[in-house]
XYZ file of C-alpha atoms in Angstrom:
749
model
C -47.317 10.088 7.688
C -45.828 12.388 10.177
C -42.346 13.410 10.967
C -42.754 11.936 14.524
C -44.390 8.608 13.133
C -41.468 8.220 10.578
C -38.660 9.037 13.165
C -40.007 6.246 15.281
C -38.616 3.799 12.672
C -35.076 5.222 13.142
C -32.793 3.274 15.403
C -30.426 4.382 18.328
C -27.479 5.042 16.480
C -29.531 7.230 14.009
C -30.837 9.243 17.082
C -27.300 9.564 18.392
C -25.542 10.996 15.277
C -28.563 13.285 14.397
C -29.521 14.500 17.841
C -26.794 17.381 18.171
C -25.421 17.727 14.465
C -23.952 21.116 15.100
C -22.255 20.092 18.141
C -20.922 16.761 16.540
C -19.568 18.741 13.522
C -17.908 21.494 16.012
C -16.431 18.656 18.021
C -15.120 17.111 14.885
C -13.737 20.742 13.625
C -11.915 20.920 17.021
C -10.625 17.412 16.964
C -9.357 18.017 13.459
C -7.675 21.060 14.438
C -5.762 19.156 17.223
C -4.776 16.543 14.645
C -3.150 18.797 12.485
C -1.327 20.272 15.408
C -0.357 16.622 16.704
C 0.617 15.405 13.028
C 3.011 18.439 12.270
C 6.364 17.358 11.331
C 5.353 13.616 11.311
C 7.395 12.955 8.015
C 10.717 14.145 9.651
C 10.381 11.464 12.082
C 9.790 8.584 9.667
C 12.543 6.435 8.183
C 13.124 5.481 4.438
C 14.461 1.731 4.997
C 12.738 -1.002 6.866
C 13.250 -3.678 4.134
C 15.369 -6.088 6.208
C 14.293 -8.576 8.796
C 15.323 -7.296 12.302
C 15.650 -10.778 13.720
C 17.595 -11.787 10.873
C 21.638 -12.984 10.823
C 22.440 -10.346 8.349
C 20.778 -7.671 10.661
C 22.532 -8.873 13.869
C 25.904 -9.160 11.785
C 25.823 -5.589 10.501
C 24.958 -4.300 14.119
C 28.223 -6.149 15.559
C 30.210 -4.894 12.414
C 29.130 -1.096 12.969
C 30.153 -1.608 16.806
C 33.267 -3.504 16.364
C 34.608 -2.340 12.941
C 32.810 0.726 11.834
C 34.944 1.205 9.016
C 33.910 -2.060 7.433
C 30.542 -0.609 7.206
C 30.454 2.874 5.719
C 27.290 4.590 4.851
C 28.666 7.856 3.875
C 30.649 8.126 0.692
C 32.406 11.235 -0.721
C 33.375 10.866 -4.372
C 36.381 13.091 -5.068
C 36.730 14.340 -8.779
C 40.193 15.489 -9.865
C 39.095 16.605 -13.331
C 41.931 15.992 -15.765
C 44.643 15.142 -13.331
C 45.266 11.785 -11.556
C 44.108 11.383 -8.168
C 47.350 10.858 -7.033
C 48.720 14.414 -7.944
C 50.196 15.995 -5.141
C 47.963 19.095 -4.970
C 44.869 16.803 -5.397
C 46.197 14.283 -2.650
C 46.878 17.297 -0.268
C 43.360 18.491 -0.504
C 41.865 15.185 -0.070
C 44.037 14.228 2.930
C 42.619 17.892 4.564
C 39.071 16.686 3.870
C 39.651 13.341 5.232
C 41.070 14.663 8.406
C 38.292 17.261 8.617
C 35.691 14.858 8.166
C 37.250 12.600 11.126
C 36.854 15.451 13.562
C 33.074 15.910 12.886
C 30.736 14.719 15.705
C 28.750 11.550 14.741
C 31.252 10.288 12.509
C 33.426 7.514 12.791
C 35.577 4.609 10.651
C 36.757 7.405 8.293
C 39.102 6.092 5.707
C 40.181 7.037 2.311
C 42.293 5.877 -0.910
C 45.182 8.335 0.343
C 45.282 6.767 3.348
C 44.836 3.012 2.412
C 46.071 3.067 -1.464
C 43.198 0.371 -1.920
C 42.654 -0.159 -5.667
C 38.718 -0.424 -4.920
C 38.949 2.989 -3.502
C 40.297 4.537 -6.923
C 38.409 4.821 -10.519
C 39.947 2.532 -13.066
C 40.533 5.897 -15.151
C 42.351 7.383 -11.688
C 40.286 10.736 -11.968
C 37.885 9.761 -9.041
C 38.592 8.295 -5.512
C 36.485 7.767 -2.316
C 36.568 9.046 1.104
C 34.043 6.749 3.177
C 32.690 7.079 6.659
C 30.063 5.975 9.018
C 27.293 8.290 10.548
C 26.606 6.783 13.836
C 23.137 6.628 15.210
C 19.440 5.980 13.870
C 18.052 7.053 10.529
C 16.776 10.090 11.849
C 19.829 11.160 13.808
C 22.158 10.187 10.697
C 20.011 12.394 8.441
C 20.216 15.304 10.848
C 24.106 14.969 10.825
C 24.203 14.559 7.011
C 22.142 17.743 6.649
C 24.586 19.548 8.745
C 28.006 18.538 7.342
C 26.970 17.851 3.550
C 26.666 21.434 2.569
C 30.237 22.247 3.996
C 31.643 19.344 1.648
C 29.665 19.420 -1.368
C 30.903 21.296 -4.411
C 34.392 22.803 -5.481
C 37.403 22.562 -3.143
C 40.673 23.545 -4.638
C 41.741 21.220 -7.366
C 38.644 18.747 -6.498
C 35.107 18.581 -6.500
C 32.919 16.746 -3.980
C 29.615 14.746 -4.354
C 27.891 13.266 -1.487
C 26.656 9.726 -1.636
C 26.277 6.340 0.139
C 23.402 4.682 1.762
C 22.552 7.233 4.264
C 22.347 10.067 1.314
C 20.525 7.885 -0.697
C 17.763 7.324 2.123
C 17.734 10.935 3.030
C 17.293 12.196 -0.630
C 14.554 9.476 -0.972
C 12.869 10.654 1.960
C 13.004 14.315 0.923
C 11.770 13.398 -2.766
C 9.004 11.498 -1.371
C 7.792 14.239 0.732
C 7.824 16.585 -2.239
C 6.342 14.111 -4.424
C 3.307 13.549 -1.950
C 2.642 17.264 -1.821
C 2.376 17.533 -5.683
C 0.258 14.253 -5.592
C -2.319 15.953 -3.319
C -2.145 19.255 -5.201
C -3.291 17.225 -8.237
C -5.345 14.751 -6.943
C -7.967 17.048 -4.645
C -9.073 19.272 -7.537
C -9.353 16.481 -9.969
C -11.392 14.384 -7.380
C -13.605 17.345 -6.825
C -14.309 17.785 -10.477
C -15.159 14.023 -10.680
C -17.320 14.184 -7.655
C -19.421 16.977 -9.011
C -19.589 14.849 -12.064
C -21.030 12.038 -10.092
C -23.248 13.860 -7.886
C -24.090 16.729 -10.135
C -24.530 18.773 -6.918
C -21.343 20.841 -5.703
C -22.557 20.655 -2.076
C -23.052 16.812 -2.347
C -19.520 16.546 -3.751
C -17.784 18.455 -1.049
C -19.035 16.101 1.627
C -16.810 13.033 0.726
C -13.884 15.496 0.387
C -14.513 16.582 3.590
C -14.489 13.264 4.909
C -11.109 12.054 3.363
C -9.270 15.478 4.495
C -10.564 14.528 8.252
C -9.292 10.650 7.782
C -6.039 11.915 6.327
C -5.302 14.669 8.936
C -6.255 12.180 11.697
C -3.891 9.288 10.507
C -1.173 11.727 10.389
C -1.584 12.299 13.874
C -1.810 8.585 14.811
C 1.438 7.985 13.024
C 3.095 10.787 14.679
C 2.360 9.047 17.807
C 3.244 5.756 16.675
C 6.585 6.856 15.844
C 7.324 7.533 19.552
C 7.612 3.970 20.025
C 8.563 2.232 16.737
C 10.064 2.777 13.404
C 7.442 4.147 10.599
C 8.462 4.066 6.975
C 8.110 7.471 5.137
C 6.286 5.473 2.165
C 3.481 4.855 4.537
C 2.328 8.422 3.985
C 1.551 7.905 0.530
C -1.035 4.992 1.525
C -2.403 7.562 3.860
C -3.208 10.094 1.231
C -4.520 7.391 -1.258
C -6.605 5.387 1.044
C -7.959 8.609 3.160
C -9.143 10.000 -0.157
C -10.147 7.010 -1.986
C -12.087 4.971 0.946
C -13.507 8.234 2.474
C -14.881 9.008 -0.968
C -16.233 5.251 -1.465
C -18.112 5.562 1.743
C -19.554 8.984 1.545
C -20.274 8.371 -2.212
C -22.565 5.265 -0.924
C -23.973 6.833 2.024
C -24.729 10.252 0.483
C -26.083 8.325 -2.864
C -28.430 6.347 -0.535
C -29.515 9.330 1.289
C -30.409 10.958 -1.755
C -32.580 8.095 -3.065
C -34.434 8.116 0.271
C -35.264 11.756 -0.052
C -36.284 11.441 -3.630
C -38.690 8.674 -2.302
C -40.337 10.981 -0.193
C -38.698 10.443 3.181
C -37.846 13.006 5.885
C -34.375 13.622 6.278
C -34.089 11.781 9.868
C -35.858 8.775 8.330
C -33.714 9.034 5.323
C -30.666 8.760 7.458
C -32.090 6.173 9.290
C -32.668 4.061 6.158
C -29.054 5.125 5.048
C -27.452 3.936 8.188
C -29.249 0.569 8.103
C -28.505 -0.284 4.660
C -25.279 1.728 2.976
C -24.051 2.426 6.557
C -24.025 -1.051 7.513
C -22.089 -2.039 4.251
C -19.759 0.632 5.032
C -18.834 -0.884 8.358
C -18.366 -4.569 6.780
C -16.352 -2.902 4.284
C -14.132 -1.113 6.375
C -13.405 -4.225 8.470
C -12.677 -6.416 5.465
C -9.944 -3.666 4.188
C -8.813 -3.132 7.626
C -8.200 -6.951 8.065
C -6.422 -7.022 4.504
C -3.871 -4.314 5.999
C -3.681 -5.678 9.335
C -2.104 -8.960 7.934
C 0.952 -6.971 7.067
C 1.585 -6.916 10.865
C 3.084 -10.466 10.839
C 5.956 -9.441 8.997
C 9.037 -8.369 10.768
C 9.965 -5.743 8.314
C 8.992 -2.417 9.637
C 8.385 -1.086 6.185
C 5.374 -3.366 5.591
C 4.418 -3.050 9.390
C 4.015 0.679 8.497
C 1.459 0.118 5.976
C -0.540 -1.882 8.509
C -0.403 1.172 10.978
C -1.318 3.782 8.453
C -3.813 1.606 6.681
C -5.660 0.398 9.820
C -5.905 3.788 11.342
C -7.025 5.508 7.856
C -9.729 2.994 7.201
C -11.119 3.127 10.721
C -10.968 7.043 10.737
C -12.701 7.191 7.211
C -15.459 5.041 8.304
C -16.120 6.718 11.414
C -16.229 9.985 9.793
C -18.740 8.589 7.139
C -20.852 7.002 9.879
C -20.684 9.970 12.642
C -19.766 13.333 10.987
C -21.510 12.690 7.390
C -24.956 11.753 8.970
C -24.699 14.917 11.258
C -24.050 17.082 8.019
C -26.791 15.420 5.985
C -29.258 16.351 8.891
C -28.311 19.888 8.613
C -28.453 20.016 5.060
C -31.466 17.946 4.570
C -32.661 18.740 0.887
C -30.056 21.256 0.443
C -27.706 18.455 -0.101
C -28.945 19.048 -3.949
C -28.007 22.496 -3.926
C -26.303 23.762 -7.091
C -27.293 20.537 -8.869
C -25.625 20.972 -12.528
C -27.647 18.053 -13.748
C -30.719 19.624 -13.078
C -29.748 22.400 -14.723
C -28.775 20.320 -18.053
C -32.123 18.462 -17.631
C -33.955 21.814 -17.708
C -32.105 22.545 -20.832
C -33.345 19.409 -22.462
C -36.790 20.073 -21.211
C -37.151 16.798 -19.898
C -39.588 15.941 -17.166
C -38.213 16.966 -13.656
C -36.895 14.154 -11.564
C -35.318 14.230 -8.262
C -31.463 13.653 -7.936
C -30.623 9.919 -8.258
C -34.159 9.070 -9.141
C -34.433 5.374 -8.549
C -36.434 4.829 -11.829
C -34.071 6.984 -13.997
C -30.752 5.337 -12.456
C -28.507 2.506 -13.783
C -30.484 1.507 -16.981
C -27.261 0.885 -18.869
C -25.933 -1.186 -16.102
C -29.107 -3.457 -16.105
C -28.782 -3.852 -19.668
C -25.220 -5.164 -19.102
C -26.383 -7.501 -16.552
C -28.971 -8.878 -18.673
C -26.507 -9.351 -21.491
C -24.009 -10.883 -19.284
C -26.276 -13.208 -17.822
C -27.953 -14.357 -20.959
C -24.214 -15.314 -22.234
C -22.904 -16.298 -18.816
C -20.567 -19.163 -19.829
C -18.947 -17.152 -22.515
C -18.286 -13.931 -20.226
C -17.028 -16.336 -17.396
C -14.566 -18.224 -19.585
C -13.202 -15.460 -21.759
C -13.138 -13.023 -18.718
C -11.170 -15.430 -16.568
C -8.778 -16.573 -19.392
C -8.030 -13.063 -20.111
C -7.334 -12.132 -16.568
C -4.896 -15.190 -16.238
C -2.987 -14.367 -19.405
C -2.403 -10.617 -18.090
C -0.952 -12.308 -15.182
C 1.390 -14.758 -16.637
C 4.441 -12.384 -16.772
C 4.584 -12.527 -12.842
C 5.765 -16.175 -13.199
C 9.022 -14.749 -14.365
C 9.374 -12.243 -11.231
C 12.867 -11.709 -9.827
C 13.150 -10.455 -6.284
C 15.739 -7.886 -5.296
C 16.602 -5.054 -3.047
C 15.921 -1.356 -3.399
C 18.996 0.915 -4.241
C 19.890 4.242 -5.522
C 18.238 3.437 -8.942
C 14.942 4.090 -7.206
C 15.894 7.689 -7.298
C 15.523 9.930 -10.452
C 18.889 10.269 -12.654
C 19.347 13.967 -11.267
C 19.646 12.912 -7.749
C 23.240 13.480 -6.375
C 23.247 10.568 -4.123
C 22.486 8.131 -7.324
C 24.796 9.851 -9.578
C 27.420 9.292 -6.919
C 26.579 5.375 -6.546
C 26.659 5.093 -10.405
C 30.052 6.346 -10.662
C 30.950 3.796 -8.211
C 29.231 0.902 -9.775
C 30.366 1.735 -13.295
C 33.835 3.004 -12.651
C 35.254 1.308 -9.753
C 36.613 -2.149 -9.792
C 34.985 -4.528 -7.553
C 31.852 -2.393 -7.184
C 32.683 -1.119 -3.290
C 29.830 -1.633 -1.120
C 28.160 -4.833 -3.098
C 30.273 -7.427 -1.179
C 29.684 -9.759 1.547
C 30.978 -9.705 5.044
C 31.980 -13.041 7.012
C 32.090 -12.165 10.752
C 34.141 -14.526 12.687
C 33.403 -14.377 16.601
C 35.718 -15.821 19.280
C 39.502 -15.660 19.196
C 41.736 -17.866 16.883
C 45.151 -18.210 15.915
C 46.513 -16.395 12.591
C 46.860 -19.952 11.204
C 42.989 -20.928 11.677
C 41.947 -17.359 10.065
C 44.324 -17.995 7.179
C 42.853 -21.539 6.586
C 39.208 -20.221 6.747
C 40.060 -17.467 4.091
C 41.488 -20.365 1.906
C 38.213 -22.251 2.327
C 36.080 -19.370 1.459
C 38.588 -18.549 -1.864
C 37.521 -22.162 -2.899
C 33.818 -21.675 -2.811
C 32.329 -21.194 -6.285
C 31.225 -17.537 -7.230
C 34.039 -16.054 -4.985
C 35.984 -13.296 -6.987
C 38.141 -12.142 -4.184
C 38.542 -12.339 -0.372
C 40.164 -9.757 1.747
C 41.249 -9.784 5.399
C 40.657 -11.058 7.965
C 40.616 -7.742 9.792
C 40.821 -8.555 13.617
C 39.748 -6.956 16.735
C 38.842 -7.630 20.342
C 37.296 -11.235 20.142
C 36.077 -10.694 16.582
C 37.290 -10.715 13.078
C 35.692 -10.191 9.369
C 36.593 -11.044 6.066
C 35.313 -8.934 2.992
C 34.081 -11.419 0.241
C 33.487 -10.146 -3.332
C 31.217 -12.348 -5.298
C 31.104 -12.928 -9.128
C 28.388 -11.188 -11.132
C 25.801 -8.945 -9.620
C 26.132 -7.964 -6.141
C 22.687 -9.257 -5.509
C 22.206 -11.896 -8.400
C 21.374 -15.365 -7.864
C 25.051 -16.288 -7.742
C 25.689 -14.013 -5.019
C 22.438 -15.281 -2.851
C 23.877 -18.975 -3.513
C 27.215 -17.649 -2.110
C 25.528 -16.448 0.801
C 24.203 -20.011 1.650
C 27.559 -21.666 1.079
C 29.297 -19.242 3.283
C 26.724 -20.209 6.012
C 26.868 -23.675 5.463
C 30.893 -23.845 5.424
C 32.222 -25.346 8.858
C 34.587 -23.158 10.634
C 36.756 -23.255 13.894
C 34.831 -20.299 15.093
C 31.281 -19.166 15.037
C 30.566 -17.193 11.818
C 27.755 -15.066 10.412
C 27.070 -13.321 7.013
C 25.946 -9.989 6.174
C 25.929 -7.791 3.090
C 23.400 -6.773 0.514
C 22.782 -10.295 -0.903
C 22.547 -11.646 2.483
C 19.995 -9.125 3.337
C 18.123 -9.981 0.367
C 17.941 -13.874 1.236
C 16.915 -13.216 4.806
C 14.294 -10.809 3.654
C 12.821 -13.555 1.103
C 13.071 -16.085 3.826
C 11.121 -13.926 6.239
C 8.466 -13.133 3.931
C 8.106 -16.827 2.654
C 7.833 -17.949 6.404
C 5.283 -15.372 7.343
C 3.302 -15.262 3.767
C 1.157 -18.337 4.744
C -0.061 -16.665 7.941
C -0.999 -13.304 6.074
C -2.860 -15.055 3.728
C -4.535 -17.109 5.984
C -5.778 -14.233 7.853
C -6.916 -12.225 5.093
C -8.924 -15.487 3.288
C -10.480 -16.625 7.027
C -11.588 -13.351 8.187
C -12.806 -12.307 4.630
C -14.927 -15.635 4.451
C -16.238 -14.926 7.923
C -17.231 -11.516 7.078
C -18.877 -12.019 4.088
C -20.787 -15.045 5.533
C -22.203 -12.654 8.297
C -23.309 -10.000 5.316
C -24.836 -12.682 3.113
C -25.542 -15.764 4.983
C -24.214 -17.916 2.243
C -21.115 -20.171 2.066
C -20.699 -20.143 -1.651
C -20.620 -16.295 -1.887
C -17.437 -15.827 0.447
C -15.688 -18.371 -1.389
C -16.521 -16.577 -4.895
C -15.420 -13.518 -3.295
C -11.976 -14.712 -2.493
C -11.535 -16.262 -5.750
C -12.598 -13.529 -7.856
C -10.862 -10.791 -5.857
C -7.520 -12.873 -6.530
C -8.196 -12.908 -10.279
C -8.904 -9.020 -10.218
C -5.205 -8.809 -9.101
C -3.667 -10.802 -11.930
C -3.084 -7.985 -14.246
C -1.485 -5.548 -11.671
C 1.058 -8.516 -10.808
C 1.616 -9.113 -14.525
C 1.962 -5.276 -15.211
C 4.740 -5.026 -12.301
C 6.688 -7.609 -13.915
C 6.204 -6.503 -17.712
C 6.803 -2.967 -16.952
C 8.979 -2.577 -13.805
C 11.115 -5.544 -13.694
C 11.422 -6.014 -17.527
C 11.626 -2.316 -18.262
C 8.841 -1.861 -20.854
C 7.474 1.715 -20.607
C 10.445 2.956 -18.595
C 11.094 5.845 -20.955
C 7.487 6.943 -20.937
C 7.213 6.543 -17.103
C 10.636 7.772 -16.469
C 12.362 5.141 -14.145
C 15.223 2.714 -14.269
C 14.814 -0.728 -14.550
C 16.870 -2.891 -12.240
C 15.666 -6.040 -13.611
C 14.042 -7.007 -10.436
C 11.254 -6.176 -8.118
C 11.992 -5.185 -4.462
C 10.871 -8.275 -2.204
C 8.308 -6.589 -0.091
C 6.338 -4.774 -2.772
C 4.299 -7.685 -3.991
C 3.230 -8.255 -0.539
C 2.202 -4.669 0.070
C 0.334 -4.493 -3.232
C -1.571 -7.785 -2.637
C -2.515 -6.630 0.936
C -3.769 -3.019 -0.253
C -5.189 -4.298 -3.671
C -7.275 -7.095 -2.202
C -8.770 -4.892 0.529
C -9.858 -2.614 -2.027
C -11.369 -5.307 -4.448
C -13.118 -6.585 -1.067
C -14.541 -2.947 -0.509
C -16.156 -2.798 -4.214
C -17.367 -6.544 -3.738
C -19.214 -5.785 -0.476
C -21.054 -2.813 -1.810
C -22.260 -4.811 -5.010
C -23.063 -8.066 -2.721
C -24.862 -6.222 0.050
C -27.104 -4.481 -2.456
C -28.000 -7.698 -4.219
C -28.598 -9.369 -0.966
C -30.909 -6.671 0.056
C -32.924 -7.006 -2.945
C -32.760 -10.916 -2.926
C -34.064 -10.874 0.655
C -36.990 -8.328 -0.507
C -37.992 -10.610 -3.602
C -36.365 -13.977 -3.523
C -35.800 -13.521 -7.338
C -32.016 -14.462 -7.901
C -31.218 -12.862 -11.314
C -33.581 -9.944 -10.655
C -31.376 -9.277 -7.584
C -28.224 -9.391 -9.475
C -29.746 -7.167 -12.001
C -30.833 -4.773 -9.371
C -27.672 -4.632 -7.523
C -25.568 -3.776 -10.452
C -28.070 -1.362 -11.660
C -27.768 0.554 -8.255
C -24.183 0.309 -7.617
C -22.513 -0.325 -10.948
C -22.144 3.229 -11.676
C -20.915 4.164 -7.942
C -18.346 1.605 -7.844
C -16.992 2.600 -11.314
C -17.244 6.249 -10.392
C -15.472 5.259 -6.886
C -12.842 3.226 -8.915
C -12.100 5.956 -11.092
C -11.780 8.250 -8.498
C -9.519 6.244 -6.327
C -7.514 5.523 -9.565
C -6.875 9.287 -10.056
C -5.591 9.379 -6.434
C -3.147 6.397 -7.083
C -1.967 7.580 -10.451
C -1.254 11.006 -8.740
C 0.863 8.940 -6.265
C 2.305 7.257 -9.177
C 3.657 10.250 -10.869
C 6.424 10.031 -7.857
C 10.156 10.153 -9.052
C 10.791 7.304 -6.647
C 10.371 3.984 -8.427
C 8.804 2.027 -5.589
C 6.289 4.594 -4.852
C 5.400 4.697 -8.949
C 5.166 1.098 -8.908
C 2.671 1.050 -5.850
C 0.320 3.913 -7.299
C 0.195 2.891 -10.901
C -0.190 -0.975 -9.955
C -3.006 -0.455 -7.488
C -4.748 1.928 -9.811
C -4.630 -0.861 -12.475
C -5.877 -3.226 -10.130
C -8.895 -1.010 -8.859
C -9.896 -0.475 -12.438
C -9.778 -3.904 -13.355
C -11.727 -4.967 -10.414
C -14.525 -2.487 -10.856
C -14.937 -2.465 -14.816
C -14.000 -6.252 -15.316
C -14.672 -8.424 -12.382
C -17.865 -6.788 -10.565
C -19.262 -5.833 -14.067
C -18.756 -8.898 -16.105
C -17.171 -11.961 -13.928
C -19.722 -11.501 -10.979
C -22.877 -11.447 -12.776
C -21.674 -14.335 -14.777
C -20.827 -16.766 -12.121
C -23.875 -15.685 -10.166
C -25.934 -16.727 -13.163
C -24.166 -20.029 -13.635
C -24.354 -20.714 -9.793
C -28.159 -19.893 -9.699
C -30.188 -19.898 -6.441
C -27.727 -22.312 -5.125
C -25.442 -19.052 -4.647
C -27.417 -18.538 -1.384
C -27.131 -21.969 0.094
C -25.718 -22.763 3.655
C -25.992 -25.826 5.731
C -28.631 -25.703 8.563
C -25.883 -24.973 11.481
C -24.508 -22.267 9.592
C -28.103 -20.658 8.821
C -28.787 -20.932 12.257
C -25.419 -19.176 13.226
C -26.315 -16.278 10.652
C -29.845 -16.047 11.977
C -28.269 -15.117 15.373
C -25.207 -13.105 14.659
C -25.430 -11.982 10.843
C -26.083 -8.734 9.829
C -27.766 -7.623 6.338
C -29.368 -4.750 4.700
C -32.581 -3.592 4.097
C -36.058 -4.401 5.987
C -37.784 -7.774 6.508
C -38.227 -9.682 3.493
C -41.888 -10.271 2.421
C -43.492 -13.561 2.346
C -43.130 -13.690 -1.583
C -39.347 -13.999 -1.054
C -39.778 -16.699 1.479
C -41.996 -18.567 -1.012
C -39.559 -18.025 -3.742
C -36.832 -19.528 -1.565
C -38.673 -22.671 -1.165
C -39.312 -23.029 -4.735
C -35.625 -22.770 -5.085
C -35.157 -25.974 -3.420
C -32.835 -24.686 -0.588
C -35.143 -25.958 2.147
C -34.989 -24.904 5.652
C -33.549 -21.525 5.027
C -35.206 -18.756 7.099
C -35.144 -15.202 6.462
C -32.277 -13.103 8.073
C -33.052 -11.521 11.202
C -32.559 -7.755 10.636
C -31.147 -5.832 13.717
C -33.669 -3.578 14.786
C -32.355 0.400 14.454
C -28.954 0.989 12.730
């Protein structure tokens, strides 16, 4: 067949992306260069907070206290160490007062107070050798960080008889942001070369291996530019950059792996490059599109939560997924059109085959690929009940530790033990009475007599779990009480006290804030929105998988099996990070709880990635089932064709996530290592063992759908491959699924 006749089979999209391949790649190069410029400095505009709900009572109360009583909300703490002499020594006191006055004169600083001014026991350590100067840096996170950068060098270090260390919430956040940026750069330097080596091992060809890496770099740089634009309108968490790198490399490599692999298969079967690209886009390309939509929906579900920490991952995730898919479906075909058979250049496997003197074969030759996966599929389906039960029980057991999860808030212990701000907070937590900063503030709104204020204070003191009540401190129409709870500042007793304080009747309007109050409000906000997020993910996933397969049972199966694949991750999160197992090996400090938003984030990301692999496997099974009508053969064929690629893609993504997991910040470490585990469990256990077993047990009824939905799928559904032969239709009729018609294949890709 001539090239002209073959090219008549390509669709309009194929003609579009291959018509001017050099021009397309040149335009991509220019756009990428502009993205580098537009995305420069994006990390400096990001925040390191965002765990609190912006519309919560605690958030509103904190803002009022910051405005009316700045000294009640210090975010900058100077730890004054007097060495071997007491902090009340005249020389020490004189120097401390001088530093306090100097700090009061700094622009952007308010609410300055110190032990030497107030003589408050809470501001002096139990051994009398350390004391605190507290202040508030005004402005948002970015402005506060800039002020801290300006003043910190002037106060850190030795000043006469004292040594000063800088801490407080603003210092913790600022140091966390700096460490994350440093760790992200190190993770990229680790992940990129390792990923390239793995891609060469997968493809054999060094030329083919560079293509997925290029797609990933384009997606990452483009997403940084998008995030830079978003920071002009709303807050974005610096943690989102980790997801950008991980998904940018991981998903771009996944998508490019499947497209390049399919293209090479078509070339090895004798197709011309343009025809091979057309077939690739109709099959693997369409699967990439479906996969990108499912992953994007899972990440977009985080938009329903009010915390900007979670919303930031939605911004980054949606952008990087869509850019990775666009690069894979537009730029990659253009590159393949230019390369043609040269995509197999520098094929190391060909050299090895020559050395072994085996018969020559084209790269990714269908007859030589995936035999081990085919044998595994046959074995699993032969013992389907055993594999289904044992695998399911094993996954459930791995997830059992999550039943004991305890939710908390992120604090300085997220940082490495050598971080100055963490050292300051630890000195305060362990050496100062009452653990300053761990209390609750009760804001009273409206003028009241001293007697009414005193009466309410007595009622607070009578509540269970109250250690001490200070105040009230009165102002213009407002007053506040400082309440120290018994036990841990964010323990269950403190959380119960928050609810007691909010329920306590008062002669004026009251509201409560503090660390425990922020945690209570964050948990309530997540619990309120979580059903919506899960519902969005499940409903859209069911719809997309139905459009791909035409079955009502396969989408349900996909959702359930994806959820099972996450059990090991959630169990490990509690066993390792909450309970502290492996804390020495992984170099982190366990706080005895899990930050409230992390499980939500990990669920959305890991579920989306699991669907990514599920779509790749199911689409190839569906393609073969449409062609032959043989259910078991289709399952074996699908696993044979995709098992190796899914595993390779999972290993590469796991490498990227583990590189992210080398971070010195505990939450980032948990995110990277947890998702790496989930990805590997999904690819190596769920896709390899559980899916074939379940599909065998369900038989041909797997493909069943009621008549109205079959009609809907015929009109709107999409699937891979060419029109199925009559033999496939006859096989379906023999299966007992009467009335089912072949999927309508959209002309062209």
